[in-house]
Amino acid sequence: MFNVQIDGVWHQFPKGTRVIEACEQVGVFVPRYCYHKKLSSPGNCRMCLIEMGFPRLGPDRKPELGADGKPIINWMPRPQICCAQDVAEGIAVRTDSPLVRECQRGVMEFLLINHPLDCPICDQAGECQLQEFSVDYGNSQSRFLENKVKKPKAVQVGPRVTLDDERCILCSRCIRFCQEIAHDDVLGFVDRGSHTVLTAHPGKSLDSNYSLNTVDICPVGALTSSDFRFKMRVWFLKETKSICTSCATGCNTIIGTREDVIYRQTPRENDHVNSCWMCDYGRLNYKYLEAEDRLLKPQIRSDGKLIPADWPTAIGQAALQLKQFAGTEIAIVASGRMTNEELWLTAQLAKSLGVESIDIVPRRGAGDDILLSEDRNPNGNGARLILPSSSEPGAKLMEIADAVNSGQINALIMLKENALHLVLSVEQLANLRAWFRTDLLPNEATVRGVCDLPSCGFGQKRGA
């Protein structure tokens, strides 16, 4: 542990702690743009300049002590950046001295020289660090009289990311993220001085499955999500903590909604699961919740077709139909996308009906070494632990399909799954005496069902 003085108070920090992190740990905030705690520190924005000093050494090469028994500090005449400096024994920093405040005002004035005054129409308004720091650390007036340098606007650097180059402050966070986290080195700076711009390498684009994380870490409105761009002001959004349900990783997320409509999904920090990131596949996998053909009302079969009904009528008819069959004639196919609470209710339903043929549909896909899991079921482990069948997901599906074909199974209950995933045709499903389903969207086999019940999506319910 190293002894470090911050604004006149001594603290202890472990070796390897960056000075900017040490300040934050004791409640002292140092403004920053290029620094990000999950990335390397290039020290190129200069916003985190502080005063730094070292213990005065006596003739015996040992620190001289003051009346308080602490080392006397010799302050360096020039300010230092604190994002790329590790703590060392006896060092001291000042974060709120006249020199530091003057440096912060100078850096802010420099960053705003060529920045466009388009805050009212900028997609980052409301969560822009340039706006916030210009108020907290900048000047109210500008001494700049020349014309601003114009740079490209609305450039598609990738299929999901749009770049406004004239807003870029050259912090290089996006470049370092692509290099160090996504391992897809496609972004870089070209040209020099005030004409430096961010761009993709010739013949390449920002098309990795983690491209939208560059939008999250951009401190200004330079990189924006093409999907969210100009859709909603962020201060109107209600933010709710959630979990991504697109694979088994379980990335922690924040869902932004207004009037019960989801507008975006962003990562929530959890060092044990997803750090600060999430993949584009999971981030954008919510549009089906607002699909035009979304099931909104229960439907029951009458005169050979499905008609709308109220919930008591639909549930009553489903119960009446199920009473006709023994437990050995019924099969339940649940979903690895269900919550633990829903799976527990499914187990209780199976127990009350005496059903032994129960399974979930397995989902597999290409994974990577970052966050995306090959298992696309977010709660496959919950299904293994809660449902009566403790075998691997999908182990009984072929048995259920064969039993349906042979007539051993006469009633089928599909919970948030497509019956066609059982490798059964619509005609084969029509041979069932009864089959029921709960889901969000219709499919080819829907019209053959006896009872069709709408269900809630991941962003519309609580559960573990």
Coordinates of C-alpha atoms in Angstrom, one line a residue:
M1 CA 0.0 0.0 0.0
F2 CA 1.3 3.4 -1.0
N3 CA 0.8 6.6 1.0
V4 CA -0.6 9.3 -1.3
Q5 CA -1.7 12.9 -0.4
I6 CA -4.8 14.1 -2.3
D7 CA -5.8 17.7 -1.7
G8 CA -4.0 17.8 1.6
V9 CA -5.3 14.5 3.0
W10 CA -3.2 11.3 3.2
H11 CA -4.7 8.1 1.9
Q12 CA -3.4 4.6 1.1
F13 CA -3.8 2.8 -2.2
P14 CA -2.5 -0.5 -3.6
K15 CA 0.2 -0.6 -6.2
G16 CA -1.0 -0.3 -9.8
T17 CA -3.9 2.1 -8.9
R18 CA -4.0 5.0 -11.4
V19 CA -4.0 8.5 -9.8
I20 CA -7.3 9.4 -11.4
E21 CA -8.8 6.2 -9.9
A22 CA -7.3 7.0 -6.5
C23 CA -8.9 10.4 -6.6
E24 CA -12.3 8.9 -7.5
Q25 CA -12.0 6.3 -4.6
V26 CA -11.8 9.1 -2.1
G27 CA -14.7 11.1 -3.6
V28 CA -12.6 13.6 -5.7
F29 CA -13.8 13.7 -9.3
V30 CA -11.3 14.7 -11.9
P31 CA -12.8 15.5 -15.4
R32 CA -11.7 13.3 -18.2
Y33 CA -12.5 12.4 -21.9
C34 CA -9.9 9.9 -23.1
Y35 CA -9.7 7.9 -19.9
H36 CA -12.0 4.9 -19.5
K37 CA -11.4 2.5 -16.6
K38 CA -11.7 -0.6 -18.9
L39 CA -9.3 0.7 -21.6
S40 CA -5.6 1.8 -21.7
S41 CA -4.8 5.4 -20.9
P42 CA -3.2 7.4 -23.8
G43 CA -3.4 10.7 -22.0
N44 CA -4.3 12.7 -25.1
C45 CA -7.2 14.9 -24.1
R46 CA -5.3 16.6 -21.2
M47 CA -8.5 17.3 -19.3
C48 CA -7.3 15.5 -16.2
L49 CA -4.3 17.8 -15.6
I50 CA -3.5 18.2 -11.9
E51 CA -0.6 19.5 -9.8
M52 CA 1.8 16.8 -8.6
G53 CA 4.5 16.8 -6.1
F54 CA 7.1 14.5 -4.4
P55 CA 8.6 14.3 -0.9
R56 CA 11.5 16.6 -0.3
L57 CA 14.6 14.5 0.4
G58 CA 17.2 15.5 3.0
P59 CA 21.0 14.9 2.9
D60 CA 20.4 11.3 4.0
R61 CA 18.2 10.8 0.9
K62 CA 15.2 10.2 3.2
P63 CA 12.0 12.3 3.1
E64 CA 12.0 15.4 5.3
L65 CA 9.1 15.5 7.7
G66 CA 7.0 18.4 8.6
A67 CA 5.4 19.3 12.0
D68 CA 2.6 16.9 11.4
G69 CA 5.0 14.0 10.9
K70 CA 4.2 13.8 7.1
P71 CA 6.7 14.4 4.3
I72 CA 7.2 17.9 3.0
I73 CA 6.2 18.1 -0.6
N74 CA 8.1 19.7 -3.5
W75 CA 5.5 20.7 -6.1
M76 CA 6.4 20.3 -9.8
P77 CA 6.1 23.6 -11.7
R78 CA 4.2 22.0 -14.6
P79 CA 0.8 20.2 -14.4
Q80 CA 0.7 16.5 -15.0
I81 CA -2.0 14.2 -16.4
C82 CA -3.3 11.8 -13.8
C83 CA -5.0 9.1 -16.0
A84 CA -1.7 7.5 -17.1
Q85 CA 0.1 7.9 -13.8
D86 CA 0.2 5.2 -11.2
V87 CA 0.4 6.0 -7.5
A88 CA 3.8 5.9 -5.8
E89 CA 5.0 6.2 -2.2
G90 CA 4.7 9.8 -0.9
I91 CA 3.4 11.6 -4.0
A92 CA 0.9 14.4 -3.5
V93 CA -1.7 15.8 -5.9
R94 CA -3.8 18.9 -6.1
T95 CA -7.1 18.7 -8.0
D96 CA -8.6 22.1 -7.3
S97 CA -5.8 24.6 -7.3
P98 CA -5.8 27.9 -9.3
L99 CA -3.3 26.3 -11.8
V100 CA -5.5 23.2 -12.2
R101 CA -8.6 25.3 -12.8
E102 CA -6.8 27.4 -15.3
C103 CA -5.7 24.3 -17.2
Q104 CA -9.2 22.9 -17.3
R105 CA -10.6 26.2 -18.7
G106 CA -7.8 26.2 -21.3
V107 CA -8.4 22.6 -22.4
M108 CA -12.2 23.2 -22.6
E109 CA -11.7 26.3 -24.7
F110 CA -9.4 24.4 -27.0
L111 CA -11.8 21.5 -27.4
L112 CA -14.7 23.9 -28.3
I113 CA -12.8 25.9 -30.9
N114 CA -14.1 23.8 -33.8
H115 CA -17.0 22.1 -32.1
P116 CA -20.3 22.9 -33.8
L117 CA -23.0 24.7 -31.8
D118 CA -25.7 22.2 -32.5
C119 CA -26.5 20.9 -29.0
P120 CA -30.3 21.4 -29.6
I121 CA -30.3 18.8 -32.4
C122 CA -27.5 16.6 -31.2
D123 CA -28.4 13.0 -30.3
Q124 CA -26.1 13.1 -27.3
A125 CA -27.8 16.0 -25.7
G126 CA -28.7 15.2 -22.1
E127 CA -25.8 12.8 -21.6
C128 CA -22.9 14.7 -23.2
Q129 CA -19.8 15.1 -21.1
L130 CA -18.7 18.0 -23.3
Q131 CA -21.9 19.9 -22.3
E132 CA -21.5 19.1 -18.7
F133 CA -17.8 19.9 -18.4
S134 CA -18.1 23.1 -20.4
V135 CA -20.5 24.3 -17.7
D136 CA -18.5 23.0 -14.7
Y137 CA -15.0 23.7 -15.9
G138 CA -15.1 26.0 -18.9
N139 CA -15.6 29.7 -19.6
S140 CA -18.8 31.4 -20.4
Q141 CA -17.3 33.2 -23.4
S142 CA -15.0 32.2 -26.3
R143 CA -12.1 34.3 -27.6
F144 CA -12.1 32.4 -30.9
L145 CA -13.0 34.7 -33.9
E146 CA -12.0 32.6 -36.9
N147 CA -14.2 30.3 -38.9
K148 CA -14.6 26.8 -37.6
V149 CA -13.2 23.9 -39.5
K150 CA -15.9 21.9 -41.2
K151 CA -15.8 18.1 -41.2
P152 CA -18.0 15.3 -42.6
K153 CA -21.4 14.7 -41.1
A154 CA -23.7 11.7 -41.0
V155 CA -21.0 9.2 -42.3
Q156 CA -21.9 5.5 -42.1
V157 CA -18.8 4.0 -40.6
G158 CA -20.7 0.7 -40.1
P159 CA -24.1 -0.8 -40.6
R160 CA -25.3 0.3 -37.1
V161 CA -23.1 3.3 -36.4
T162 CA -23.3 6.9 -37.8
L163 CA -20.4 9.3 -37.4
D164 CA -20.6 13.1 -37.2
D165 CA -16.9 13.9 -37.5
E166 CA -17.1 17.6 -36.6
R167 CA -18.2 16.7 -33.1
C168 CA -15.3 14.3 -32.5
I169 CA -12.8 15.5 -29.8
L170 CA -10.2 12.9 -30.7
C171 CA -10.4 11.1 -27.4
S172 CA -9.6 7.8 -29.2
R173 CA -11.9 5.7 -26.9
C174 CA -13.5 4.0 -29.9
I175 CA -10.2 3.2 -31.5
R176 CA -8.9 1.6 -28.3
F177 CA -12.1 -0.3 -27.7
C178 CA -11.9 -1.9 -31.2
Q179 CA -8.3 -2.8 -30.6
E180 CA -8.4 -4.0 -27.0
I181 CA -11.9 -5.4 -26.4
A182 CA -13.5 -6.2 -29.8
H183 CA -10.2 -7.2 -31.5
D184 CA -11.4 -5.6 -34.7
D185 CA -8.9 -2.8 -35.4
V186 CA -10.9 -0.8 -38.1
L187 CA -10.9 2.8 -36.8
G188 CA -8.2 5.4 -36.8
F189 CA -7.3 9.1 -37.2
V190 CA -6.1 10.6 -40.4
D191 CA -4.7 14.1 -41.3
R192 CA -3.2 16.4 -38.8
G193 CA -4.0 19.4 -36.5
S194 CA -7.5 20.8 -36.7
H195 CA -8.2 18.7 -39.8
T196 CA -7.7 15.4 -38.0
V197 CA -10.8 13.1 -38.5
L198 CA -11.9 9.7 -37.3
T199 CA -12.5 7.2 -40.0
A200 CA -12.5 3.5 -40.9
H201 CA -9.6 1.9 -42.6
P202 CA -10.0 1.8 -46.4
G203 CA -12.0 -1.1 -47.5
K204 CA -13.3 -1.9 -44.0
S205 CA -16.2 -0.8 -41.9
L206 CA -17.2 -0.9 -38.2
D207 CA -19.4 -4.0 -38.6
S208 CA -18.3 -6.2 -35.6
N209 CA -21.0 -7.6 -33.3
Y210 CA -19.7 -5.1 -30.6
S211 CA -19.8 -1.9 -32.7
L212 CA -22.5 -0.1 -30.7
N213 CA -20.3 -0.2 -27.6
T214 CA -18.3 2.6 -29.3
V215 CA -21.5 4.7 -29.2
D216 CA -21.8 4.0 -25.4
I217 CA -18.3 5.2 -24.6
C218 CA -18.2 8.2 -27.0
P219 CA -18.2 11.2 -24.6
V220 CA -19.8 13.5 -27.2
G221 CA -22.3 13.1 -30.1
A222 CA -19.8 11.9 -32.7
L223 CA -20.6 8.2 -32.8
T224 CA -24.4 7.6 -32.7
S225 CA -26.6 4.5 -33.0
S226 CA -28.3 4.5 -36.4
D227 CA -31.1 2.6 -34.8
F228 CA -31.7 5.1 -32.0
R229 CA -30.6 8.3 -33.8
F230 CA -33.3 11.0 -33.6
K231 CA -35.9 8.6 -32.2
M232 CA -36.2 10.0 -28.6
R233 CA -34.6 12.5 -26.2
V234 CA -32.9 10.7 -23.5
W235 CA -34.4 12.8 -20.7
F236 CA -37.8 11.4 -21.6
L237 CA -36.7 7.8 -21.2
K238 CA -37.5 5.8 -18.1
E239 CA -34.5 3.6 -17.4
T240 CA -35.1 0.1 -15.9
K241 CA -32.5 -2.4 -14.9
S242 CA -32.8 -5.7 -16.7
I243 CA -30.9 -8.7 -18.1
C244 CA -30.3 -9.5 -21.8
T245 CA -32.2 -12.7 -22.8
S246 CA -30.6 -13.3 -26.2
C247 CA -28.1 -15.8 -25.0
A248 CA -26.9 -17.6 -21.8
T249 CA -24.3 -15.0 -20.8
G250 CA -26.9 -12.8 -19.1
C251 CA -25.4 -9.4 -19.8
N252 CA -26.7 -6.8 -17.3
T253 CA -28.7 -4.1 -19.2
I254 CA -30.7 -0.9 -18.9
I255 CA -33.9 -0.6 -20.9
G256 CA -34.9 2.8 -22.0
T257 CA -38.7 3.2 -22.4
R258 CA -41.3 5.9 -22.9
E259 CA -45.0 5.2 -22.6
D260 CA -44.3 1.5 -22.4
V261 CA -42.4 1.5 -25.7
I262 CA -38.7 0.3 -25.7
Y263 CA -36.4 2.7 -27.6
R264 CA -33.0 1.3 -26.7
Q265 CA -31.1 -1.2 -24.6
T266 CA -27.7 -0.4 -23.2
P267 CA -25.2 -2.3 -21.1
R268 CA -25.1 -2.0 -17.3
E269 CA -21.8 -2.5 -15.6
N270 CA -21.2 -5.8 -13.9
D271 CA -17.5 -6.9 -13.7
H272 CA -18.5 -10.5 -13.0
V273 CA -20.6 -10.9 -16.2
N274 CA -20.2 -8.4 -19.0
S275 CA -18.0 -5.6 -17.6
C276 CA -19.3 -2.5 -19.4
W277 CA -20.2 -4.1 -22.7
M278 CA -22.8 -6.1 -24.6
C279 CA -23.1 -7.4 -28.2
D280 CA -25.1 -5.7 -30.9
Y281 CA -27.2 -8.9 -31.4
G282 CA -28.6 -8.8 -27.9
R283 CA -28.8 -5.0 -27.8
L284 CA -31.1 -4.8 -30.8
N285 CA -33.2 -7.9 -30.2
Y286 CA -36.3 -6.2 -28.8
K287 CA -38.2 -5.0 -31.9
Y288 CA -40.5 -8.0 -31.9
L289 CA -42.1 -6.7 -28.7
E290 CA -43.8 -4.0 -30.8
A291 CA -44.5 -6.1 -33.9
E292 CA -47.7 -5.3 -35.7
D293 CA -48.9 -8.9 -35.5
R294 CA -48.2 -9.2 -31.8
L295 CA -50.8 -11.4 -30.0
L296 CA -52.8 -9.1 -27.6
K297 CA -55.9 -11.1 -26.8
P298 CA -56.7 -14.8 -26.1
Q299 CA -58.2 -16.8 -28.9
I300 CA -60.3 -20.0 -28.8
R301 CA -61.4 -22.3 -31.5
S302 CA -65.0 -22.0 -32.5
D303 CA -66.6 -23.4 -35.7
G304 CA -63.2 -24.4 -37.0
K305 CA -61.4 -21.1 -36.6
L306 CA -59.8 -19.0 -33.8
I307 CA -61.9 -16.1 -32.5
P308 CA -61.0 -13.5 -29.8
A309 CA -62.2 -14.3 -26.2
D310 CA -61.7 -12.9 -22.7
W311 CA -59.2 -14.5 -20.3
P312 CA -61.7 -16.4 -18.1
T313 CA -63.4 -18.0 -21.2
A314 CA -60.1 -19.0 -22.8
I315 CA -58.6 -20.5 -19.6
G316 CA -61.9 -22.2 -18.8
Q317 CA -62.0 -23.9 -22.3
A318 CA -58.4 -24.9 -22.0
A319 CA -59.0 -26.5 -18.6
L320 CA -62.1 -28.3 -20.0
Q321 CA -60.2 -29.7 -22.9
L322 CA -57.3 -30.9 -20.8
K323 CA -59.6 -32.8 -18.4
Q324 CA -60.4 -35.2 -21.2
F325 CA -56.9 -36.6 -21.3
A326 CA -54.7 -38.7 -18.9
G327 CA -51.3 -37.4 -18.0
T328 CA -49.6 -39.9 -20.3
E329 CA -51.5 -38.4 -23.2
I330 CA -50.3 -34.9 -22.6
A331 CA -46.9 -33.4 -23.4
I332 CA -45.5 -30.0 -22.4
V333 CA -42.8 -28.1 -24.3
A334 CA -41.5 -25.2 -22.3
S335 CA -38.9 -22.6 -23.2
G336 CA -35.4 -21.8 -22.0
R337 CA -36.5 -18.2 -22.3
M338 CA -38.9 -18.4 -19.4
T339 CA -38.1 -17.0 -16.0
N340 CA -37.5 -19.3 -13.0
E341 CA -41.0 -18.3 -11.7
E342 CA -42.6 -19.3 -15.0
L343 CA -40.7 -22.6 -15.1
W344 CA -41.8 -23.4 -11.5
L345 CA -45.4 -22.8 -12.5
T346 CA -44.9 -25.0 -15.5
A347 CA -43.6 -27.8 -13.2
Q348 CA -46.7 -27.3 -11.0
L349 CA -48.9 -27.6 -14.1
A350 CA -47.2 -30.8 -15.1
K351 CA -47.5 -32.2 -11.6
S352 CA -51.2 -31.4 -11.4
L353 CA -51.9 -33.0 -14.8
G354 CA -49.6 -36.0 -14.2
V355 CA -47.5 -35.1 -17.2
E356 CA -44.1 -36.9 -17.6
S357 CA -43.3 -35.9 -21.2
I358 CA -41.8 -32.4 -20.7
D359 CA -38.8 -30.7 -22.3
I360 CA -37.5 -27.4 -23.6
V361 CA -36.3 -26.5 -27.1
P362 CA -32.5 -26.1 -27.2
R363 CA -31.0 -23.2 -29.1
R364 CA -27.5 -23.1 -30.4
G365 CA -25.6 -20.6 -32.4
A366 CA -22.1 -19.3 -33.2
G367 CA -20.4 -17.8 -30.1
D368 CA -17.3 -15.8 -29.6
D369 CA -14.6 -15.4 -26.9
I370 CA -16.0 -12.1 -25.7
L371 CA -19.7 -12.2 -24.5
L372 CA -21.8 -14.0 -27.1
S373 CA -22.6 -17.6 -25.9
E374 CA -23.3 -20.6 -28.1
D375 CA -26.3 -21.3 -25.9
R376 CA -29.0 -19.0 -27.0
N377 CA -31.4 -20.0 -24.2
P378 CA -30.9 -17.4 -21.4
N379 CA -32.3 -19.8 -18.7
G380 CA -31.4 -23.3 -19.8
N381 CA -29.8 -23.9 -16.3
G382 CA -33.0 -22.9 -14.6
A383 CA -35.0 -25.3 -16.8
R384 CA -32.6 -28.1 -15.8
L385 CA -33.0 -27.5 -12.1
I386 CA -36.7 -26.7 -12.0
L387 CA -38.5 -28.9 -14.5
P388 CA -39.2 -32.5 -13.6
S389 CA -37.0 -33.7 -16.5
S390 CA -33.4 -33.1 -15.4
S391 CA -31.9 -34.3 -18.7
E392 CA -30.2 -32.1 -21.2
P393 CA -32.5 -29.7 -23.0
G394 CA -34.0 -31.3 -26.1
A395 CA -33.3 -34.9 -25.1
K396 CA -37.0 -35.7 -25.0
L397 CA -38.2 -33.7 -28.0
M398 CA -37.8 -36.5 -30.5
E399 CA -39.7 -38.8 -28.2
I400 CA -42.5 -36.3 -27.9
A401 CA -42.6 -35.9 -31.7
D402 CA -42.7 -39.7 -32.2
A403 CA -45.5 -40.0 -29.6
V404 CA -47.5 -37.3 -31.4
N405 CA -47.1 -39.2 -34.7
S406 CA -48.0 -42.5 -33.1
G407 CA -51.1 -41.2 -31.4
Q408 CA -49.7 -41.8 -27.8
I409 CA -49.8 -38.0 -27.2
N410 CA -53.2 -36.4 -27.9
A411 CA -52.8 -33.1 -26.2
L412 CA -49.8 -30.7 -26.6
I413 CA -49.0 -27.6 -24.6
M414 CA -46.5 -25.2 -26.1
L415 CA -45.2 -22.5 -23.8
K416 CA -43.5 -19.7 -25.7
E417 CA -42.2 -22.1 -28.4
N418 CA -43.1 -22.9 -32.0
A419 CA -44.6 -26.4 -32.4
L420 CA -42.9 -26.7 -35.7
H421 CA -39.6 -26.9 -33.8
L422 CA -40.6 -30.5 -32.9
V423 CA -39.9 -31.5 -36.6
L424 CA -43.7 -31.9 -37.0
S425 CA -45.6 -30.6 -40.0
V426 CA -48.8 -28.5 -39.7
E427 CA -50.7 -31.5 -41.0
Q428 CA -49.3 -33.8 -38.2
L429 CA -50.2 -31.2 -35.6
A430 CA -53.7 -31.1 -37.0
N431 CA -54.1 -34.8 -36.0
L432 CA -53.8 -33.8 -32.3
R433 CA -57.1 -33.8 -30.5
A434 CA -56.1 -30.6 -28.7
W435 CA -53.1 -28.4 -28.5
F436 CA -52.6 -25.1 -26.7
R437 CA -49.9 -22.5 -26.8
T438 CA -48.8 -19.2 -25.2
D439 CA -46.5 -16.9 -27.2
L440 CA -45.9 -13.4 -28.4
L441 CA -46.2 -13.8 -32.1
P442 CA -48.3 -16.0 -34.4
N443 CA -46.7 -18.7 -36.6
E444 CA -47.7 -21.1 -39.3
A445 CA -49.2 -23.6 -36.9
T446 CA -51.2 -21.1 -34.9
V447 CA -54.5 -21.7 -36.8
R448 CA -54.5 -25.4 -35.8
G449 CA -54.6 -24.7 -32.1
V450 CA -57.5 -25.1 -29.7
C451 CA -56.5 -22.2 -27.5
D452 CA -54.0 -19.4 -28.2
L453 CA -52.9 -17.3 -25.2
P454 CA -50.7 -14.1 -25.5
S455 CA -47.7 -13.8 -23.2
C456 CA -45.4 -11.1 -22.0
G457 CA -41.9 -10.4 -23.5
F458 CA -38.7 -10.0 -21.5
G459 CA -39.1 -6.3 -21.1
Q460 CA -42.7 -6.5 -19.9
K461 CA -42.4 -8.8 -16.8
R462 CA -40.5 -9.3 -13.6
G463 CA -38.7 -12.6 -12.8
A464 CA -35.3 -14.2 -12.2

